[in-house]
């Protein structure tokens, strides 16, 4: 039926987690660092040029959380180091647990 959303898409949007991150571009290696001013600090080797750091962030989070890149959305902060991230298909508890396990 046209105009009716698929059940698969609906299930994906029912469960999501939104959180703040602070990006440190041009780091020596990719990784989760610590909480800083209420945001999770994430180090990325990519420079903050032409969206490279945003692409690296999406790839890093999708790899770390074992989700597809399409499930990671930068909600705000596309040209800022401070960003709001939304992960579809995961609970906040799961996201926090996996990111805490990835801390270095």
PDB file of C-alpha atoms in Angstrom:
ATOM      1  CA  UNK A   1       0.000   0.000   0.000  1.00  0.00           C
ATOM      2  CA  UNK A   2       1.286   3.404  -0.907  1.00  0.00           C
ATOM      3  CA  UNK A   3       1.684   6.068   1.729  1.00  0.00           C
ATOM      4  CA  UNK A   4       1.968   3.577   4.578  1.00  0.00           C
ATOM      5  CA  UNK A   5       5.363   3.286   6.305  1.00  0.00           C
ATOM      6  CA  UNK A   6       6.912  -0.153   6.381  1.00  0.00           C
ATOM      7  CA  UNK A   7       6.935  -1.954   9.713  1.00  0.00           C
ATOM      8  CA  UNK A   8      10.709  -2.387   9.479  1.00  0.00           C
ATOM      9  CA  UNK A   9      11.253   1.369   9.270  1.00  0.00           C
ATOM     10  CA  UNK A  10       8.820   1.951  12.125  1.00  0.00           C
ATOM     11  CA  UNK A  11      10.654  -0.512  14.382  1.00  0.00           C
ATOM     12  CA  UNK A  12      13.952   1.206  13.649  1.00  0.00           C
ATOM     13  CA  UNK A  13      12.665   4.610  14.758  1.00  0.00           C
ATOM     14  CA  UNK A  14      10.931   3.335  17.923  1.00  0.00           C
ATOM     15  CA  UNK A  15      14.240   2.734  19.713  1.00  0.00           C
ATOM     16  CA  UNK A  16      16.922   5.415  19.665  1.00  0.00           C
ATOM     17  CA  UNK A  17      19.509   7.135  21.824  1.00  0.00           C
ATOM     18  CA  UNK A  18      20.586  10.780  21.626  1.00  0.00           C
ATOM     19  CA  UNK A  19      23.714  12.146  23.293  1.00  0.00           C
ATOM     20  CA  UNK A  20      26.289  14.953  23.095  1.00  0.00           C
ATOM     21  CA  UNK A  21      29.875  14.529  21.959  1.00  0.00           C
ATOM     22  CA  UNK A  22      32.871  16.827  21.753  1.00  0.00           C
ATOM     23  CA  UNK A  23      35.215  15.998  18.898  1.00  0.00           C
ATOM     24  CA  UNK A  24      38.994  16.311  18.949  1.00  0.00           C
ATOM     25  CA  UNK A  25      40.033  16.198  15.273  1.00  0.00           C
ATOM     26  CA  UNK A  26      43.585  15.449  14.115  1.00  0.00           C
ATOM     27  CA  UNK A  27      44.214  13.197  17.112  1.00  0.00           C
ATOM     28  CA  UNK A  28      46.937  10.561  17.005  1.00  0.00           C
ATOM     29  CA  UNK A  29      44.309   7.776  16.985  1.00  0.00           C
ATOM     30  CA  UNK A  30      40.538   7.312  17.008  1.00  0.00           C
ATOM     31  CA  UNK A  31      38.987   6.599  20.390  1.00  0.00           C
ATOM     32  CA  UNK A  32      36.606   7.483  23.183  1.00  0.00           C
ATOM     33  CA  UNK A  33      38.315   9.592  25.806  1.00  0.00           C
ATOM     34  CA  UNK A  34      36.163  10.798  28.717  1.00  0.00           C
ATOM     35  CA  UNK A  35      33.227  12.954  29.730  1.00  0.00           C
ATOM     36  CA  UNK A  36      33.955  16.669  29.431  1.00  0.00           C
ATOM     37  CA  UNK A  37      31.389  19.339  30.348  1.00  0.00           C
ATOM     38  CA  UNK A  38      28.508  16.869  29.965  1.00  0.00           C
ATOM     39  CA  UNK A  39      29.682  15.602  26.566  1.00  0.00           C
ATOM     40  CA  UNK A  40      31.547  12.455  25.648  1.00  0.00           C
ATOM     41  CA  UNK A  41      34.954  13.347  24.181  1.00  0.00           C
ATOM     42  CA  UNK A  42      35.835  11.420  21.020  1.00  0.00           C
ATOM     43  CA  UNK A  43      39.248  11.644  19.358  1.00  0.00           C
ATOM     44  CA  UNK A  44      39.408  11.343  15.565  1.00  0.00           C
ATOM     45  CA  UNK A  45      42.442  11.256  13.286  1.00  0.00           C
ATOM     46  CA  UNK A  46      40.536  13.025  10.484  1.00  0.00           C
ATOM     47  CA  UNK A  47      40.950  16.783  10.011  1.00  0.00           C
ATOM     48  CA  UNK A  48      37.943  19.099  10.371  1.00  0.00           C
ATOM     49  CA  UNK A  49      37.959  19.854   6.637  1.00  0.00           C
ATOM     50  CA  UNK A  50      35.220  19.231   4.045  1.00  0.00           C
ATOM     51  CA  UNK A  51      33.205  17.016   6.395  1.00  0.00           C
ATOM     52  CA  UNK A  52      36.038  14.513   6.869  1.00  0.00           C
ATOM     53  CA  UNK A  53      35.745  14.570  10.667  1.00  0.00           C
ATOM     54  CA  UNK A  54      31.960  14.086  10.479  1.00  0.00           C
ATOM     55  CA  UNK A  55      32.391  11.099   8.152  1.00  0.00           C
ATOM     56  CA  UNK A  56      35.052   9.662  10.460  1.00  0.00           C
ATOM     57  CA  UNK A  57      32.761  10.163  13.463  1.00  0.00           C
ATOM     58  CA  UNK A  58      29.868   8.318  11.808  1.00  0.00           C
ATOM     59  CA  UNK A  59      32.188   5.457  10.769  1.00  0.00           C
ATOM     60  CA  UNK A  60      33.808   5.287  14.212  1.00  0.00           C
ATOM     61  CA  UNK A  61      30.451   5.180  16.016  1.00  0.00           C
ATOM     62  CA  UNK A  62      28.978   2.635  13.605  1.00  0.00           C
ATOM     63  CA  UNK A  63      32.022   0.366  14.060  1.00  0.00           C
ATOM     64  CA  UNK A  64      32.158   0.823  17.846  1.00  0.00           C
ATOM     65  CA  UNK A  65      28.422   0.279  18.337  1.00  0.00           C
ATOM     66  CA  UNK A  66      28.140  -2.449  15.659  1.00  0.00           C
ATOM     67  CA  UNK A  67      25.381  -0.642  13.761  1.00  0.00           C
ATOM     68  CA  UNK A  68      25.107   0.492  10.161  1.00  0.00           C
ATOM     69  CA  UNK A  69      26.239   3.977   9.192  1.00  0.00           C
ATOM     70  CA  UNK A  70      22.635   4.780   8.269  1.00  0.00           C
ATOM     71  CA  UNK A  71      21.703   4.272  11.943  1.00  0.00           C
ATOM     72  CA  UNK A  72      24.057   7.064  13.074  1.00  0.00           C
ATOM     73  CA  UNK A  73      22.829  10.620  12.574  1.00  0.00           C
ATOM     74  CA  UNK A  74      24.507  13.908  13.422  1.00  0.00           C
ATOM     75  CA  UNK A  75      21.485  15.870  14.641  1.00  0.00           C
ATOM     76  CA  UNK A  76      23.260  19.184  15.202  1.00  0.00           C
ATOM     77  CA  UNK A  77      26.751  20.648  15.198  1.00  0.00           C
ATOM     78  CA  UNK A  78      27.772  19.751  11.655  1.00  0.00           C
ATOM     79  CA  UNK A  79      30.411  22.514  11.605  1.00  0.00           C
ATOM     80  CA  UNK A  80      31.195  22.520  15.321  1.00  0.00           C
ATOM     81  CA  UNK A  81      33.221  20.318  17.633  1.00  0.00           C
ATOM     82  CA  UNK A  82      30.148  20.061  19.875  1.00  0.00           C
ATOM     83  CA  UNK A  83      27.620  17.691  18.282  1.00  0.00           C
ATOM     84  CA  UNK A  84      24.338  15.944  19.105  1.00  0.00           C
ATOM     85  CA  UNK A  85      24.269  12.350  17.883  1.00  0.00           C
ATOM     86  CA  UNK A  86      21.287  10.051  17.458  1.00  0.00           C
ATOM     87  CA  UNK A  87      21.680   6.285  17.189  1.00  0.00           C
ATOM     88  CA  UNK A  88      18.675   4.425  15.802  1.00  0.00           C
ATOM     89  CA  UNK A  89      17.888   0.874  16.882  1.00  0.00           C
ATOM     90  CA  UNK A  90      19.716   0.972  20.234  1.00  0.00           C
ATOM     91  CA  UNK A  91      18.744   1.949  23.753  1.00  0.00           C
ATOM     92  CA  UNK A  92      20.650   4.650  25.613  1.00  0.00           C
ATOM     93  CA  UNK A  93      21.824   2.021  28.116  1.00  0.00           C
ATOM     94  CA  UNK A  94      23.365  -0.095  25.328  1.00  0.00           C
ATOM     95  CA  UNK A  95      25.063   2.916  23.742  1.00  0.00           C
ATOM     96  CA  UNK A  96      26.516   4.047  27.079  1.00  0.00           C
ATOM     97  CA  UNK A  97      27.731   0.536  27.902  1.00  0.00           C
ATOM     98  CA  UNK A  98      29.447   0.050  24.530  1.00  0.00           C
ATOM     99  CA  UNK A  99      31.054   3.501  24.536  1.00  0.00           C
ATOM    100  CA  UNK A 100      32.283   3.033  28.112  1.00  0.00           C
ATOM    101  CA  UNK A 101      33.823  -0.292  27.061  1.00  0.00           C
ATOM    102  CA  UNK A 102      35.582   1.520  24.197  1.00  0.00           C
ATOM    103  CA  UNK A 103      37.199   4.152  26.472  1.00  0.00           C
ATOM    104  CA  UNK A 104      40.970   4.188  26.404  1.00  0.00           C
TER     105      UNK A 104
END
